[in-house]
C-alpha positions as CSV (number, residue, x, y, z in Angstrom):
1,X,-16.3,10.9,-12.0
2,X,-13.9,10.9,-9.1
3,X,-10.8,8.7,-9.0
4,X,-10.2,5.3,-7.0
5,X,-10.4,5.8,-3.6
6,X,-11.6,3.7,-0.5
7,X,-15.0,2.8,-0.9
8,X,-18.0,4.1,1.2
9,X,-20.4,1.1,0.9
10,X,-18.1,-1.6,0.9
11,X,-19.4,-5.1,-0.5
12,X,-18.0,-6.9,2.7
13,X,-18.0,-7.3,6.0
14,X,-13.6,-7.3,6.3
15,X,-13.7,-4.2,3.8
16,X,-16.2,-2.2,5.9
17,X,-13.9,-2.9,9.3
18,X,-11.2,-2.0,7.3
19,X,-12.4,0.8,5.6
20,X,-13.6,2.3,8.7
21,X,-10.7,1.9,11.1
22,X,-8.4,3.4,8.3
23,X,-10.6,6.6,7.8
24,X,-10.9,6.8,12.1
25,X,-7.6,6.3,12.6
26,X,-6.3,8.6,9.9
27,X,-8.1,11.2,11.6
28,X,-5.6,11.1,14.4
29,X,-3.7,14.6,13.8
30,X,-6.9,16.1,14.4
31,X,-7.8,14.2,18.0
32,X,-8.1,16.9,20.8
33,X,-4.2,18.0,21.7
34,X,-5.5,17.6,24.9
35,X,-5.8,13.9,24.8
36,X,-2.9,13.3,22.4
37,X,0.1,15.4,23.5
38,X,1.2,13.0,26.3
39,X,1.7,9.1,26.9
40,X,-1.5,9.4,29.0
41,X,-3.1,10.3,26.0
42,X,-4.8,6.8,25.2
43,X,-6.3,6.4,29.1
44,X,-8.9,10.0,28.7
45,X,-11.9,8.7,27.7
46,X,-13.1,10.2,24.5
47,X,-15.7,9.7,21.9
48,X,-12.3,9.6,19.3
49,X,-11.4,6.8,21.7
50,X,-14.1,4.9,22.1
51,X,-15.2,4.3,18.6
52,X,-11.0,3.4,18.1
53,X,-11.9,0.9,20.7
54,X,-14.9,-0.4,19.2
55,X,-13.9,-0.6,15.5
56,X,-10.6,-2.8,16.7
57,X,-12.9,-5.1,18.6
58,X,-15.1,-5.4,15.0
59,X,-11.7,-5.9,13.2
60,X,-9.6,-8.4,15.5
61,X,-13.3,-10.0,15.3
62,X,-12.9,-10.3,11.3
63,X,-9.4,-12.0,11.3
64,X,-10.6,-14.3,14.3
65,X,-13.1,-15.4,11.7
66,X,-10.6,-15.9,9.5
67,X,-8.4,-18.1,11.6
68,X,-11.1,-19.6,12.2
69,X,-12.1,-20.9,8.8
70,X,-8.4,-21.4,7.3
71,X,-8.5,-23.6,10.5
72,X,-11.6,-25.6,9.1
73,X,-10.1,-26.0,5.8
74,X,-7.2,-27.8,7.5
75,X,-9.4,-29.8,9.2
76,X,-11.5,-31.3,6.3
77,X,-7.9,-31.9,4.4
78,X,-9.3,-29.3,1.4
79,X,-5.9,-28.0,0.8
80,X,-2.8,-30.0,0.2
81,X,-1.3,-27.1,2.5
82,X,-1.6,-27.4,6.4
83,X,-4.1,-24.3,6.4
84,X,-4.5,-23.3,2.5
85,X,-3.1,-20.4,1.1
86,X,-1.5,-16.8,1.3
87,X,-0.1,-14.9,4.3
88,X,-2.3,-16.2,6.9
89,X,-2.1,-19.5,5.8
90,X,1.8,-19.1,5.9
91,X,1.2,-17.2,9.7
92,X,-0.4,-19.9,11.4
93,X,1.8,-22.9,9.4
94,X,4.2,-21.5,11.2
95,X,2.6,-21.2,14.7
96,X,1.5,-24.6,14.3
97,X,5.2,-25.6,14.2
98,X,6.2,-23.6,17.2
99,X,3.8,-25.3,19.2
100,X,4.5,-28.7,18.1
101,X,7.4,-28.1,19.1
102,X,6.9,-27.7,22.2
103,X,8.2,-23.8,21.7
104,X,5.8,-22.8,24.8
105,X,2.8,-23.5,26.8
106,X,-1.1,-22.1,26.6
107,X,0.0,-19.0,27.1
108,X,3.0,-19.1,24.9
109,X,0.7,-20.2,22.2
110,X,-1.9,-17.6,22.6
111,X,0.7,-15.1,22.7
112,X,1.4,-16.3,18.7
113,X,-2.1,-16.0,18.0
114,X,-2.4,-12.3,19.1
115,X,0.8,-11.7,16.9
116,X,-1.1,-13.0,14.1
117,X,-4.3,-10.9,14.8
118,X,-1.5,-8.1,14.7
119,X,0.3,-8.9,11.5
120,X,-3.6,-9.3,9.5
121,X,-4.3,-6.0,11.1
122,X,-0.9,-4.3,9.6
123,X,-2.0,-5.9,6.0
124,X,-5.6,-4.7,6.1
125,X,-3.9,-1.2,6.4
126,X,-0.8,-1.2,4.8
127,X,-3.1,-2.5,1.7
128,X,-6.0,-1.0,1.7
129,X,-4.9,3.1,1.1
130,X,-1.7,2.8,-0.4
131,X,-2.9,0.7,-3.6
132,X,-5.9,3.1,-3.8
133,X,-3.9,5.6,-3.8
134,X,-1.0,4.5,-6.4
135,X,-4.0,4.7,-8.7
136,X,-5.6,7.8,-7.9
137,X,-2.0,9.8,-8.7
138,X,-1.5,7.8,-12.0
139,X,-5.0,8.5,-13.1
140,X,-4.0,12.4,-12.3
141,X,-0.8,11.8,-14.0
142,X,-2.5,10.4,-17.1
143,X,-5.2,12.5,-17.4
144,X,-2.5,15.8,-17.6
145,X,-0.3,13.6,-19.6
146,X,-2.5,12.5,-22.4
147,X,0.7,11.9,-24.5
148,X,1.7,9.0,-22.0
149,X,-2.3,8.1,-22.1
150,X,-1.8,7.4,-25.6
151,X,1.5,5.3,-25.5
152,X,0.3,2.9,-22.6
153,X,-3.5,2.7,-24.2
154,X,-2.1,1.8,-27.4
155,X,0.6,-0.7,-25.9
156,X,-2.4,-2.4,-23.8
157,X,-4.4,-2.4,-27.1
158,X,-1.6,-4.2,-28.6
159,X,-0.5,-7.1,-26.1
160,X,-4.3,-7.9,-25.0
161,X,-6.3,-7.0,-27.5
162,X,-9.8,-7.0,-26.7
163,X,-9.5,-9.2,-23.8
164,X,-8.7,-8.7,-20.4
165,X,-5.1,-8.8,-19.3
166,X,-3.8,-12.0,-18.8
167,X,-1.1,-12.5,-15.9
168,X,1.2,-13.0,-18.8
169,X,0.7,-10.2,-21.2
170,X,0.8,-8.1,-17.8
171,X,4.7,-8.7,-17.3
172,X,4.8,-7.5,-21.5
173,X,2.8,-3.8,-20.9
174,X,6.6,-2.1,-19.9
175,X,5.6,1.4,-20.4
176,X,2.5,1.4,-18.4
177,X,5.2,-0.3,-15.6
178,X,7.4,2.7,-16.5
179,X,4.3,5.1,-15.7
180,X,3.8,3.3,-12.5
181,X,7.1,3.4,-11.4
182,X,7.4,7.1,-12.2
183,X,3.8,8.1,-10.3
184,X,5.5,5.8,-7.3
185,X,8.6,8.1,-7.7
186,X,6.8,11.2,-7.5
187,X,4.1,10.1,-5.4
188,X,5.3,7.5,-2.7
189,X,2.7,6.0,-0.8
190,X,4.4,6.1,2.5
191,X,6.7,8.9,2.7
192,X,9.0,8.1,5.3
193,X,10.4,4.7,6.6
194,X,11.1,4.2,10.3
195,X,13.8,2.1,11.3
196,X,15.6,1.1,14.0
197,X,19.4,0.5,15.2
198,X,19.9,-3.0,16.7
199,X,23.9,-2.7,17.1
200,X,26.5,0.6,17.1
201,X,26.3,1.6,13.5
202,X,28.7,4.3,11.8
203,X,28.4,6.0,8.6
204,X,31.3,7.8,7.6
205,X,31.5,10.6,10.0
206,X,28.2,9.4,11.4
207,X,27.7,7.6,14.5
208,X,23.9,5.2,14.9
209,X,24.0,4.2,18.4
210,X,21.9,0.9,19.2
211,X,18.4,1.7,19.3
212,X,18.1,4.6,18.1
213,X,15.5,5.4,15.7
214,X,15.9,6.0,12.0
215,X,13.7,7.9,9.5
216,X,14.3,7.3,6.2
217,X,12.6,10.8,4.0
218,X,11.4,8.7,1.1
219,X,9.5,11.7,-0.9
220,X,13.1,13.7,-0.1
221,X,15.3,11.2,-2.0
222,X,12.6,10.8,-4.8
223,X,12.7,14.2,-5.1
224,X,16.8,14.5,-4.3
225,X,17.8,16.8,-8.3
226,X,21.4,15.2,-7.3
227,X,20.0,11.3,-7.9
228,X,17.4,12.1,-10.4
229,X,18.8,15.1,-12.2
230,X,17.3,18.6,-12.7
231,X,13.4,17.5,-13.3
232,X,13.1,15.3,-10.6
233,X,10.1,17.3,-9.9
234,X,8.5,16.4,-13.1
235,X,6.7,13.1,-14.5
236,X,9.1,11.7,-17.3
237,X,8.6,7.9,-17.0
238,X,11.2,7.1,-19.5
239,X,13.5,7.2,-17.1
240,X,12.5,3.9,-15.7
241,X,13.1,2.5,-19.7
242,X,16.0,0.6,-18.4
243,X,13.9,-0.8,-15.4
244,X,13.6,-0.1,-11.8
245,X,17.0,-1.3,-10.7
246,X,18.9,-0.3,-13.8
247,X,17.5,3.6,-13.6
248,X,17.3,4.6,-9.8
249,X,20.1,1.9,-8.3
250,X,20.4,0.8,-5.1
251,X,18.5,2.7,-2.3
252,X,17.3,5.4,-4.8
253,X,13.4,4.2,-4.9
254,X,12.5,3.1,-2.0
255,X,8.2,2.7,-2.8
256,X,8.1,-0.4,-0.9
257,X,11.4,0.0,1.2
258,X,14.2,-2.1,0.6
259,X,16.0,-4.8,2.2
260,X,14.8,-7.9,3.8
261,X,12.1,-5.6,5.8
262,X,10.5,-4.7,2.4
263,X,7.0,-4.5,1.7
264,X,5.7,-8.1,1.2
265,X,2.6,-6.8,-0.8
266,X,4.9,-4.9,-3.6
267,X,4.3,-7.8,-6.3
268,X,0.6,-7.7,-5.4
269,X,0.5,-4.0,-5.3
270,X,2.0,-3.5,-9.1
271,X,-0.1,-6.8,-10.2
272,X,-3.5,-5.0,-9.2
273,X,-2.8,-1.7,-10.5
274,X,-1.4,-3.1,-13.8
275,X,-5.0,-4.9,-14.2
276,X,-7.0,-2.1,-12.9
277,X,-5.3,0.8,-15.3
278,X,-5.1,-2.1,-18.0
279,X,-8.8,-2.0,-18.0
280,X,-9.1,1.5,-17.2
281,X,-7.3,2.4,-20.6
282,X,-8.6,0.1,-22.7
283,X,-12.3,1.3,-22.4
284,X,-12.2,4.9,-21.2
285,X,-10.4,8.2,-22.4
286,X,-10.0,10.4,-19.5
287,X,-8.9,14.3,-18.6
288,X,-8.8,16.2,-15.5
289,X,-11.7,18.2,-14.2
290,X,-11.3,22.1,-14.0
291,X,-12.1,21.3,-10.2
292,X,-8.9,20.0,-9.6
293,X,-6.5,21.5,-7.4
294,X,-3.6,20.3,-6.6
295,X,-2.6,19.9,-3.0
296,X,-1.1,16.7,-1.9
297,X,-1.0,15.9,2.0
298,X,0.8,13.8,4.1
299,X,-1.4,12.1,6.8
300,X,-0.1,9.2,7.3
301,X,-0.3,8.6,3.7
302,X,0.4,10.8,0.5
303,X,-3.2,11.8,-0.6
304,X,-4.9,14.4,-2.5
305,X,-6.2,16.9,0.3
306,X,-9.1,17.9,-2.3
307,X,-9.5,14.5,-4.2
308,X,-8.7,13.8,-7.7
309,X,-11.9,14.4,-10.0
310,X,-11.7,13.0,-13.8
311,X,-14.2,13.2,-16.8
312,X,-14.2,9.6,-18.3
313,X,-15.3,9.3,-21.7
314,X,-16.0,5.5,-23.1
315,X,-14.0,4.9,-26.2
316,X,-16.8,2.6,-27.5
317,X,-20.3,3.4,-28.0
């Protein structure tokens, strides 16, 4: 059985746009150099190019729908909210205001609207890979790890039972948080963080004029022996016994980024993968294939170049 991944017969329309565009786009190193090595690059018509075009339309298409039903919901007063719930809900709450504010005209407000179609867009993908791929690593970390296998399935066994995880007995399962935190160490979705200068910044001896751009080398600082000693290549989760803050400090683990430009998903993100491995452990045993090889690539996001394939065996008959 092969590990989480991105599904290839989604069960929805969104998740097949989404789905689709990421596994398109992600194919990007491997466009023609002769129609990505300059600016002009996204004016040569190509068949790369044209399906790009074609599976934004079908996306910005799914969000429009979208908008267009939180905006019902408004309308029929279902909500005690001005458009329901969640980040599109807060999106256009707050273009709503804007405009009655009298913040700009037709076009002003249209303008809003396609940074909303942008922002749902940036969600779908920043959501859709990473999370799948924060559990594929764990699993691989479990299955070679059946020691910490053991400590989180018997810890899951004892705060929920036979029962799935409740949102409360979630917050008690602390090692399996460790183990998450220490595949998210190793294994960081996104490894690098661009940023950018908005004023003269200096740094000791360093000098950050205004706009220049800033790459922050996540995987390097996970993986820096001076911050996380002399197996910071190896997967020892008690090192996040103290917690997250308390064990890497400030600007050590850097997952989700940091700062008030951090990743607004994170609680989300370590929610579903405490509910998905919760359930994972408490009805299968699982070990790594002899297939596996291990080869992790960075294309845009950390993955495993050959997959991640695991034998699950149900603990009950």
């Amino acid at each position: 059985t092969s590990s989480p991944g991105p599904s290839s017969t989604p069960a929805t329309r969104p998740a097949s746009a989404s789905s689709t565009s990421w596994r398109t786009c992600s194919a990007s190193p491997r466009a023609p150099a002769a129609t990505s090595g300059s600016p002009a690059a996204r004016y040569f018509p190509s068949k790369y190019r044209r399906e790009i075009g074609r599976l934004n339309g079908e996306l910005e298409g799914v969000v429009l729908e979208s908008i267009r039903r939180s905006r019902e919901i408004a309308d029929e007063g279902r909500t005690t909210s001005t458009y329901g719930r969640g980040l599109l809900a807060m999106l256009l709450a707050e273009m709503e205001k804007k405009k009655e504010k009298g913040a700009g005209d037709d076009g002003k407000f249209s303008y809003d609207t396609r940074l909303v179609i942008d922002e749902c867009k940036t969600f779908f993908f920043a959501g859709h890979e990473t999370s799948a791929l924060l559990l594929t690593w764990t699993l691989m970390l479990l299955a070679t790890h059946p020691e910490w296998q053991d400590k989180a399935r018997a810890e899951v066994s004892q705060v929920c039972g036979d029962d799935p995880p409740s949102a409360d007995q979630l917050s008690k399962l602390t090692v399996l948080q460790m183990i998450i935190h220490e595949t998210l160490r190793l294994y960081p979705p996104a490894t690098l963080l661009p940023r950018m200068a908005f004023e003269d910044i200096r740094l000791g001896d360093l000098h950050l004029p205004r706009g220049l751009s800033v790459w922050i080398p996540v995987l390097a600082i996970h993986h820096d022996e001076s911050i996380w000693g002399a197996d910071a290549h190896e997967f020892h989760p008690e090192r996040f016994a103290a917690g997250r803050r308390s064990s890497a400090g400030a600007g050590r683990f850097l997952p989700f980024a940091a700062g008030p430009r951090n990743c607004v998903g994170q609680a989300y993100a370590l929610f579903e993968a405490k509910v998905v491995l919760a359930m994972l452990l408490a009805n299968f045993r699982f070990t790594i294939s002899d297939d596996y090889r291990h080869a992790p690539v960075n294309v845009l996001t950390l993955r495993p170049k050959y997959g991640v394939p695991v034998h699950l065996r149900p603990l009950r008959p």
